[in-house]
Short mmCIF file of C-alpha atoms and ligand atoms in Angstrom, two decimals:
data_model
loop_
_atom_site.label_atom_id
_atom_site.label_comp_id
_atom_site.label_asym_id
_atom_site.label_seq_id
_atom_site.Cartn_x
_atom_site.Cartn_y
_atom_site.Cartn_z
CA MET A 5 29.65 -32.92 38.94
CA THR A 6 29.69 -31.24 35.54
CA ASP A 7 30.77 -27.65 35.08
CA VAL A 8 27.18 -26.74 34.11
CA ALA A 9 25.79 -28.15 37.21
CA ARG A 10 28.40 -26.47 39.57
CA ARG A 11 27.88 -23.03 37.99
CA LEU A 12 24.12 -23.36 38.00
CA LEU A 13 23.96 -24.40 41.69
CA ALA A 14 26.12 -21.49 42.60
CA TRP A 15 23.80 -19.23 40.63
CA TYR A 16 20.64 -20.82 42.35
CA ASP A 17 22.04 -20.34 45.74
CA ARG A 18 22.09 -16.55 45.11
CA HIS A 19 18.89 -16.08 42.81
CA ARG A 20 16.45 -18.84 43.63
CA ARG A 21 12.90 -17.87 43.52
CA ASP A 22 11.18 -17.85 46.84
CA LEU A 23 8.02 -19.80 46.17
CA PRO A 24 5.49 -21.07 48.73
CA TRP A 25 6.02 -24.89 48.04
CA ARG A 26 9.73 -24.67 48.25
CA ALA A 27 11.75 -25.68 51.24
CA GLY A 28 14.19 -23.15 52.49
CA PRO A 29 17.97 -23.62 51.69
CA GLY A 30 19.24 -26.95 53.08
CA GLU A 31 15.80 -27.82 54.55
CA PRO A 32 14.04 -31.04 53.50
CA ALA A 33 11.20 -30.64 51.17
CA ASP A 34 7.68 -31.82 51.98
CA PRO A 35 6.56 -34.33 49.30
CA TYR A 36 2.92 -33.43 49.53
CA ARG A 37 3.56 -29.80 48.84
CA VAL A 38 6.00 -30.71 45.99
CA TRP A 39 3.55 -33.06 44.43
CA LEU A 40 0.57 -30.63 44.74
CA SER A 41 2.57 -27.75 43.27
CA GLU A 42 3.83 -29.83 40.37
CA ILE A 43 0.35 -31.03 39.45
CA MET A 44 -0.92 -27.46 39.63
CA LEU A 45 1.82 -25.98 37.59
CA GLN A 46 1.23 -28.30 34.65
CA GLN A 47 0.35 -25.92 31.92
CA THR A 48 -0.36 -23.00 34.30
CA THR A 49 1.93 -20.08 35.35
CA VAL A 50 3.59 -19.83 38.83
CA ALA A 51 1.63 -16.55 39.44
CA ALA A 52 -1.56 -18.17 38.80
CA VAL A 53 -0.93 -21.27 40.90
CA ILE A 54 0.21 -19.45 44.16
CA PRO A 55 -3.27 -18.46 45.52
CA TYR A 56 -4.49 -22.01 44.69
CA PHE A 57 -1.62 -23.68 46.41
CA ARG A 58 -2.11 -21.56 49.46
CA HIS A 59 -5.91 -22.20 49.61
CA PHE A 60 -5.40 -26.06 49.09
CA THR A 61 -2.70 -26.37 51.69
CA ASP A 62 -4.67 -24.26 54.21
CA THR A 63 -7.64 -26.31 53.57
CA TRP A 64 -6.00 -29.73 53.25
CA PRO A 65 -2.62 -29.44 54.84
CA GLY A 66 -1.56 -33.01 54.25
CA VAL A 67 -2.26 -35.93 51.92
CA ALA A 68 -4.71 -37.60 54.26
CA ALA A 69 -6.76 -34.55 54.71
CA LEU A 70 -7.01 -34.07 50.90
CA ALA A 71 -7.84 -37.86 50.50
CA ALA A 72 -10.75 -37.65 53.03
CA ALA A 73 -12.20 -34.38 51.40
CA PRO A 74 -15.36 -34.82 49.16
CA LEU A 75 -14.45 -34.79 45.57
CA ASP A 76 -16.81 -31.95 44.74
CA ASP A 77 -15.03 -29.72 47.28
CA VAL A 78 -11.82 -30.40 45.56
CA LEU A 79 -13.28 -29.79 42.12
CA ALA A 80 -14.91 -26.45 43.40
CA ALA A 81 -11.56 -25.34 44.87
CA TRP A 82 -9.80 -26.27 41.61
CA GLN A 83 -12.24 -23.98 39.46
CA GLY A 84 -10.17 -21.62 37.33
CA LEU A 85 -7.10 -23.78 37.10
CA GLY A 86 -8.60 -25.66 34.05
CA TYR A 87 -8.03 -29.29 33.14
CA TYR A 88 -10.22 -30.81 35.67
CA ALA A 89 -9.11 -34.39 34.94
CA ARG A 90 -6.05 -33.17 36.95
CA ALA A 91 -8.15 -32.37 39.92
CA ARG A 92 -9.93 -35.74 40.03
CA ASN A 93 -6.54 -37.50 39.50
CA LEU A 94 -5.22 -35.34 42.29
CA HIS A 95 -7.84 -36.59 44.47
CA ARG A 96 -7.48 -40.19 43.48
CA CYS A 97 -3.78 -40.01 43.95
CA ALA A 98 -4.27 -38.67 47.59
CA GLY A 99 -6.54 -41.63 48.15
CA VAL A 100 -3.94 -44.14 46.96
CA VAL A 101 -1.15 -42.62 48.90
CA ALA A 102 -3.29 -42.40 52.02
CA THR A 103 -4.57 -46.05 51.79
CA ASP A 104 -2.01 -48.08 49.84
CA HIS A 105 1.25 -46.15 51.02
CA GLY A 106 0.50 -45.47 54.62
CA GLY A 107 0.25 -41.66 53.76
CA ARG A 108 3.74 -41.40 52.45
CA PHE A 109 4.55 -40.79 48.67
CA PRO A 110 6.91 -43.45 47.37
CA ASP A 111 10.46 -42.02 46.88
CA ARG A 112 11.39 -43.72 43.49
CA GLU A 113 10.43 -42.39 40.11
CA SER A 114 8.97 -45.80 38.94
CA ALA A 115 6.70 -46.10 41.93
CA LEU A 116 5.58 -42.55 41.71
CA ARG A 117 4.65 -43.07 37.86
CA ASP A 118 2.17 -45.78 38.99
CA LEU A 119 0.10 -43.17 40.90
CA PRO A 120 -2.84 -41.50 39.29
CA GLY A 121 -2.06 -38.33 37.33
CA ILE A 122 1.72 -38.65 37.64
CA GLY A 123 3.49 -38.89 34.38
CA PRO A 124 7.21 -39.09 33.70
CA TYR A 125 7.87 -35.45 34.28
CA THR A 126 6.04 -35.11 37.61
CA ALA A 127 7.57 -38.38 38.79
CA ALA A 128 11.08 -37.16 38.04
CA ALA A 129 10.30 -33.69 39.71
CA ILE A 130 9.02 -35.34 42.75
CA ALA A 131 11.87 -37.90 42.99
CA ALA A 132 14.51 -35.20 42.60
CA ILE A 133 13.10 -32.28 44.70
CA ALA A 134 11.30 -34.13 47.40
CA PHE A 135 13.62 -37.13 47.72
CA GLY A 136 17.01 -36.07 46.29
CA ARG A 137 17.14 -38.74 43.55
CA PRO A 138 19.28 -37.94 40.61
CA ALA A 139 16.20 -37.71 38.19
CA THR A 140 15.76 -35.18 35.56
CA PRO A 141 12.49 -33.53 35.04
CA VAL A 142 12.25 -31.83 31.68
CA ASP A 143 9.49 -29.27 31.51
CA GLY A 144 9.20 -26.42 28.81
CA ASN A 145 11.78 -24.23 30.78
CA VAL A 146 14.21 -27.07 31.03
CA GLU A 147 13.60 -27.98 27.39
CA ARG A 148 14.42 -24.40 26.10
CA VAL A 149 17.55 -24.17 28.23
CA VAL A 150 18.91 -27.56 27.14
CA ALA A 151 18.03 -26.91 23.51
CA ARG A 152 19.99 -23.84 23.56
CA LEU A 153 22.93 -25.07 25.54
CA PHE A 154 23.46 -27.88 23.13
CA ARG A 155 21.99 -25.90 20.14
CA VAL A 156 19.54 -28.78 19.28
CA THR A 157 18.18 -27.64 15.92
CA GLU A 158 15.62 -30.49 15.30
CA PRO A 159 12.11 -29.04 15.96
CA LEU A 160 9.90 -30.06 18.81
CA PRO A 161 8.22 -32.24 19.47
CA GLY A 162 10.56 -34.67 17.50
CA ALA A 163 13.48 -33.29 19.45
CA LYS A 164 12.06 -34.26 22.93
CA PRO A 165 14.11 -37.46 23.27
CA ALA A 166 17.32 -35.98 22.32
CA ILE A 167 16.84 -33.04 24.64
CA ALA A 168 15.85 -35.31 27.43
CA ALA A 169 18.98 -37.46 26.93
CA ALA A 170 21.05 -34.26 26.83
CA ALA A 171 19.42 -32.87 29.99
CA ALA A 172 20.08 -36.14 31.88
CA THR A 173 23.92 -35.80 31.28
CA LEU A 174 23.89 -32.69 33.21
CA THR A 175 21.99 -33.88 36.40
CA PRO A 176 24.42 -34.18 39.34
CA ASN A 177 24.22 -36.89 42.03
CA ARG A 178 24.60 -34.17 44.65
CA ARG A 179 21.70 -31.71 45.10
CA PRO A 180 19.76 -33.05 42.14
CA GLY A 181 16.51 -31.42 43.49
CA ASP A 182 18.20 -28.00 43.59
CA PHE A 183 19.63 -28.48 40.20
CA ALA A 184 16.14 -29.34 38.75
CA GLN A 185 14.64 -26.16 40.34
CA ALA A 186 17.64 -24.09 39.22
CA MET A 187 17.10 -25.21 35.59
CA MET A 188 13.34 -24.25 35.94
CA ASP A 189 14.39 -21.04 37.45
CA LEU A 190 17.00 -20.21 34.78
CA GLY A 191 14.42 -20.95 32.14
CA ALA A 192 11.78 -18.72 33.83
CA THR A 193 13.88 -15.70 34.48
CA VAL A 194 17.04 -15.70 32.34
CA CYS A 195 16.87 -18.03 29.50
CA THR A 196 13.28 -16.83 28.60
CA PRO A 197 11.58 -17.65 25.25
CA ARG A 198 11.93 -14.53 23.40
CA ALA A 199 14.81 -12.49 24.90
CA PRO A 200 17.34 -14.73 26.62
CA GLU A 201 19.64 -12.54 28.74
CA CYS A 202 22.85 -14.35 27.79
CA PRO A 203 25.03 -11.69 29.27
CA VAL A 204 23.97 -12.41 32.73
CA CYS A 205 23.50 -16.14 32.52
CA PRO A 206 25.76 -18.48 34.62
CA LEU A 207 25.90 -21.00 31.65
CA ALA A 208 26.93 -18.54 28.89
CA GLU A 209 30.47 -19.80 28.81
CA GLY A 210 29.52 -23.28 27.49
CA CYS A 211 26.32 -22.42 25.70
CA ALA A 212 26.45 -23.41 21.89
CA ALA A 213 23.41 -21.17 20.96
CA ARG A 214 24.85 -18.12 22.60
CA ARG A 215 28.25 -18.77 20.81
CA ALA A 216 26.38 -19.15 17.55
CA GLY A 217 24.56 -15.92 18.29
CA ASP A 218 20.94 -17.36 17.55
CA ALA A 219 19.84 -18.42 21.07
CA ALA A 220 16.33 -16.95 20.70
CA GLN A 221 15.29 -19.02 17.77
CA TRP A 222 15.68 -22.42 19.73
CA PRO A 223 13.97 -24.60 20.37
CA ALA A 224 12.40 -24.71 16.92
CA ARG A 225 8.91 -26.14 16.70
CA ALA A 226 7.03 -27.95 14.13
CA PRO A 227 4.20 -25.94 12.51
CA ARG A 228 0.92 -26.52 14.62
CA LYS A 229 -2.14 -28.09 13.20
CA ARG A 230 -5.21 -25.82 12.93
CA ARG A 231 -7.65 -26.22 15.73
CA PRO A 232 -11.01 -27.64 14.38
CA THR A 233 -14.38 -26.20 15.23
CA ARG A 234 -17.03 -28.27 16.83
CA PHE A 235 -20.84 -27.35 17.22
CA GLY A 236 -23.25 -28.22 19.97
CA VAL A 237 -26.66 -27.27 21.50
CA ALA A 238 -27.24 -26.99 25.16
CA PHE A 239 -30.66 -27.20 26.83
CA TRP A 240 -31.86 -24.62 29.30
CA LEU A 241 -34.82 -26.25 31.05
CA ARG A 242 -36.54 -24.47 33.84
CA ASP A 243 -39.31 -26.02 36.06
CA GLY A 244 -42.22 -24.08 37.62
CA GLU A 245 -40.08 -23.05 40.52
CA GLY A 246 -37.29 -21.61 38.36
CA ARG A 247 -34.85 -24.43 38.94
CA VAL A 248 -32.71 -25.49 35.93
CA LEU A 249 -31.83 -29.03 34.99
CA LEU A 250 -28.15 -29.91 35.10
CA ARG A 251 -26.31 -33.18 34.71
CA ARG A 252 -22.93 -34.55 35.65
CA ARG A 253 -20.45 -35.24 32.83
CA PRO A 254 -18.85 -38.77 32.71
CA ASP A 255 -15.85 -39.02 34.96
CA SER A 256 -13.41 -39.79 32.19
CA GLY A 257 -12.77 -37.49 29.15
CA LEU A 258 -13.03 -33.77 28.66
CA LEU A 259 -14.28 -31.97 31.65
CA GLY A 260 -14.87 -35.26 33.39
CA GLY A 261 -17.05 -35.26 36.43
CA LEU A 262 -18.13 -31.64 36.16
CA MET A 263 -21.81 -30.39 36.02
CA GLU A 264 -23.21 -29.08 32.78
CA LEU A 265 -26.51 -28.15 30.98
CA PRO A 266 -27.69 -31.20 29.10
CA GLY A 267 -26.87 -30.90 25.41
CA THR A 268 -26.14 -32.57 22.18
CA GLU A 269 -22.90 -34.20 21.33
CA TRP A 270 -20.20 -31.72 20.07
CA THR A 271 -19.99 -32.60 16.44
CA GLU A 272 -17.94 -31.42 13.25
CA THR A 273 -21.11 -30.04 11.63
CA ALA A 274 -23.62 -27.62 12.94
CA TRP A 275 -26.92 -28.89 14.49
CA ASP A 276 -30.23 -27.69 12.80
CA ASP A 277 -33.06 -27.08 15.22
CA ALA A 278 -34.98 -30.17 14.37
CA ALA A 279 -32.05 -32.45 14.92
CA ALA A 280 -31.21 -30.73 18.10
CA ARG A 281 -34.76 -30.97 19.55
CA ALA A 282 -34.58 -34.75 19.10
CA GLU A 283 -31.78 -34.79 21.48
CA ALA A 284 -33.55 -32.59 24.15
CA PRO A 285 -34.24 -34.09 27.64
CA LEU A 286 -37.86 -33.92 27.13
CA ALA A 287 -40.37 -33.01 24.27
CA ALA A 288 -41.27 -29.25 24.95
CA ARG A 289 -41.50 -26.10 23.06
CA TRP A 290 -37.85 -25.51 22.71
CA GLU A 291 -36.95 -21.97 21.59
CA PRO A 292 -33.56 -21.28 20.09
CA LEU A 293 -31.84 -18.42 21.86
CA PRO A 294 -30.26 -15.70 19.69
CA GLY A 295 -26.48 -15.84 19.29
CA GLU A 296 -24.15 -18.53 20.48
CA VAL A 297 -21.39 -19.08 23.06
CA THR A 298 -17.87 -19.79 21.93
CA HIS A 299 -14.99 -21.43 23.84
CA THR A 300 -11.70 -22.68 22.90
CA PHE A 301 -10.33 -26.00 24.29
CA THR A 302 -6.80 -27.10 23.84
CA HIS A 303 -7.68 -29.27 20.75
CA PHE A 304 -10.79 -27.51 19.27
CA HIS A 305 -13.10 -24.39 19.23
CA LEU A 306 -16.62 -24.91 20.37
CA ARG A 307 -19.64 -23.04 18.95
CA LEU A 308 -22.50 -23.73 21.38
CA ARG A 309 -26.13 -22.61 20.85
CA LEU A 310 -28.78 -22.65 23.42
CA MET A 311 -32.43 -23.74 23.37
CA ALA A 312 -34.74 -22.95 26.20
CA ALA A 313 -38.03 -24.42 27.43
CA ILE A 314 -40.14 -24.76 30.49
CA GLY A 315 -40.87 -28.22 31.88
CA ALA A 316 -40.20 -30.85 34.52
CA GLY A 317 -39.82 -34.52 34.79
CA PRO A 318 -36.26 -35.51 33.61
CA SER A 319 -33.99 -36.83 36.26
CA GLY A 320 -30.73 -35.02 36.99
CA THR A 321 -29.87 -32.12 39.29
CA TRP A 322 -32.39 -29.49 39.56
CA GLU A 323 -30.84 -26.38 41.00
CA HIS A 324 -31.74 -22.56 41.13
CA PRO A 325 -29.29 -20.32 39.29
CA ALA A 326 -28.59 -18.44 42.50
CA ARG A 327 -26.97 -21.54 43.85
CA PHE A 328 -24.90 -22.50 40.80
CA ALA A 329 -21.68 -20.79 42.47
CA ARG A 330 -21.22 -23.74 44.71
CA LEU A 331 -21.30 -26.32 41.76
CA ALA A 332 -18.10 -27.29 39.84
CA LEU A 333 -19.05 -25.71 36.49
CA PRO A 334 -16.56 -25.54 33.77
CA THR A 335 -15.96 -22.03 32.10
CA VAL A 336 -17.84 -23.00 28.93
CA MET A 337 -20.94 -23.77 30.96
CA LYS A 338 -20.70 -20.61 32.94
CA LYS A 339 -20.77 -18.82 29.68
CA ALA A 340 -23.67 -20.70 28.54
CA ILE A 341 -25.57 -19.97 31.80
CA ARG A 342 -24.63 -16.22 31.46
CA HIS A 343 -25.96 -16.27 27.87
CA ALA A 344 -29.29 -17.87 28.95
CA LEU A 345 -29.82 -15.33 31.88
CA ASP A 346 -28.74 -12.45 29.59
CA HIS A 347 -31.61 -13.53 27.33
CA GLY A 348 -34.04 -13.31 30.21
CA ARG A 349 -34.34 -17.16 30.70
FE1 LIG B 5 20.07 -19.46 27.65
FE2 LIG B 5 21.76 -17.58 26.77
FE3 LIG B 5 22.14 -18.92 28.97
FE4 LIG B 5 22.50 -20.07 26.71
S1 LIG B 5 23.60 -18.45 27.49
S2 LIG B 5 21.42 -20.93 28.58
S3 LIG B 5 20.84 -19.12 25.54
S4 LIG B 5 20.46 -17.51 28.52
#
C-alpha cells in the first residue's frame, strides 16, 4: 500500500461522511444502494440526491422491486434530478440484473460496464465500493485531488487519461472501496475547487501542487465552447372539455420518453408564424402567445414560443392541466405550460 493510501484511509476512518447509501465501518455494502446512489450522483450534488435516494429505497427496496415498477412511476419519482435518460437506463438496468443475473449485480468492472447506463466511472465505483475490487473510479473530485497531488498542468479534458493513470497507481489492494470513497470525500470537503485546505489535508506532505503553492489553479481547463441557441414553437391545443394535447417524446435522445406539448423541431434559426403553423398538429386558428419560454440544456439554450388554439381530433394524450402533476414532464415543458396558463389559455 502506498503512503498516500495509508494516510488517506486513516483520515477516512476519522472523517468519513455519513451518507445514507454508505455501509457502516467494516460492514459489507449493498450493491443495489451503491449502484442507485452512483447513478443519482452523476452531475448532481450529494445534498440534492439524499431525499431522492431515500424515496427510491423506501418505494423500491431492492433491484427486483425497481425492475417490476412501471417506467412512468420511476420517471415521475426521478423528476427534478434531470437527465431522464439516466432514469430510463436505471429502470432497464434493474430489469437486466433481475432477469439475466438472477437479481445480483455482477461483481467485475467489465461485466458491470455491459449493463445499461453504467459507464467506466460507475462500473469502477461499484466494483470497488460494493465488491472490494481494486478499481479506480475517477469523478470530478478525484480528478481534482490527483491533478493537484501530481501537479498535472495539462488542461482538462485532454489530461483525463494521465490523471486516471496516476490515480490508478494509488489504489490499494486492501480496502479499495474505502479508498475510493475517501478520495471522493477528500475532494468534497478538503481539496475543494477554489480553496483547498492544505494545512489540514492528510496528503499535504507528498502533494506537488501544495509544494509549488499553486494548488487552487489545478486542474486547468480548456476554454469552453459557447452554448448555441435553438428555437422552437410548442402548440397548446385545448378541446371542448378543456383537455390539452400532449405527446410522448421518443425513448432515445434528449428528454427521452417524457411527455411534452407537441411542437416544431428545435432549430438554429427562429420560426416565423406561417412556418410554425405548418407543423401544428391540426389546421386551426393558431394564435401566438406573447413572450417566450427560455431554458438552458447542457449543450444549448432553447427559446420556445407558444401558439394556442381550440380543437380536437389528433391522437395523443389528452389531459386536463389539473392532472399534469402525475405526468413525467420535463422542466422546460412545465415552464411552457405555466406560460400558457399565465396567458389565460
Ligand atoms: Fe489538495 Fe492541498 Fe491536499 Fe494537495 S495538499 S491534495 S492541494 S488539499
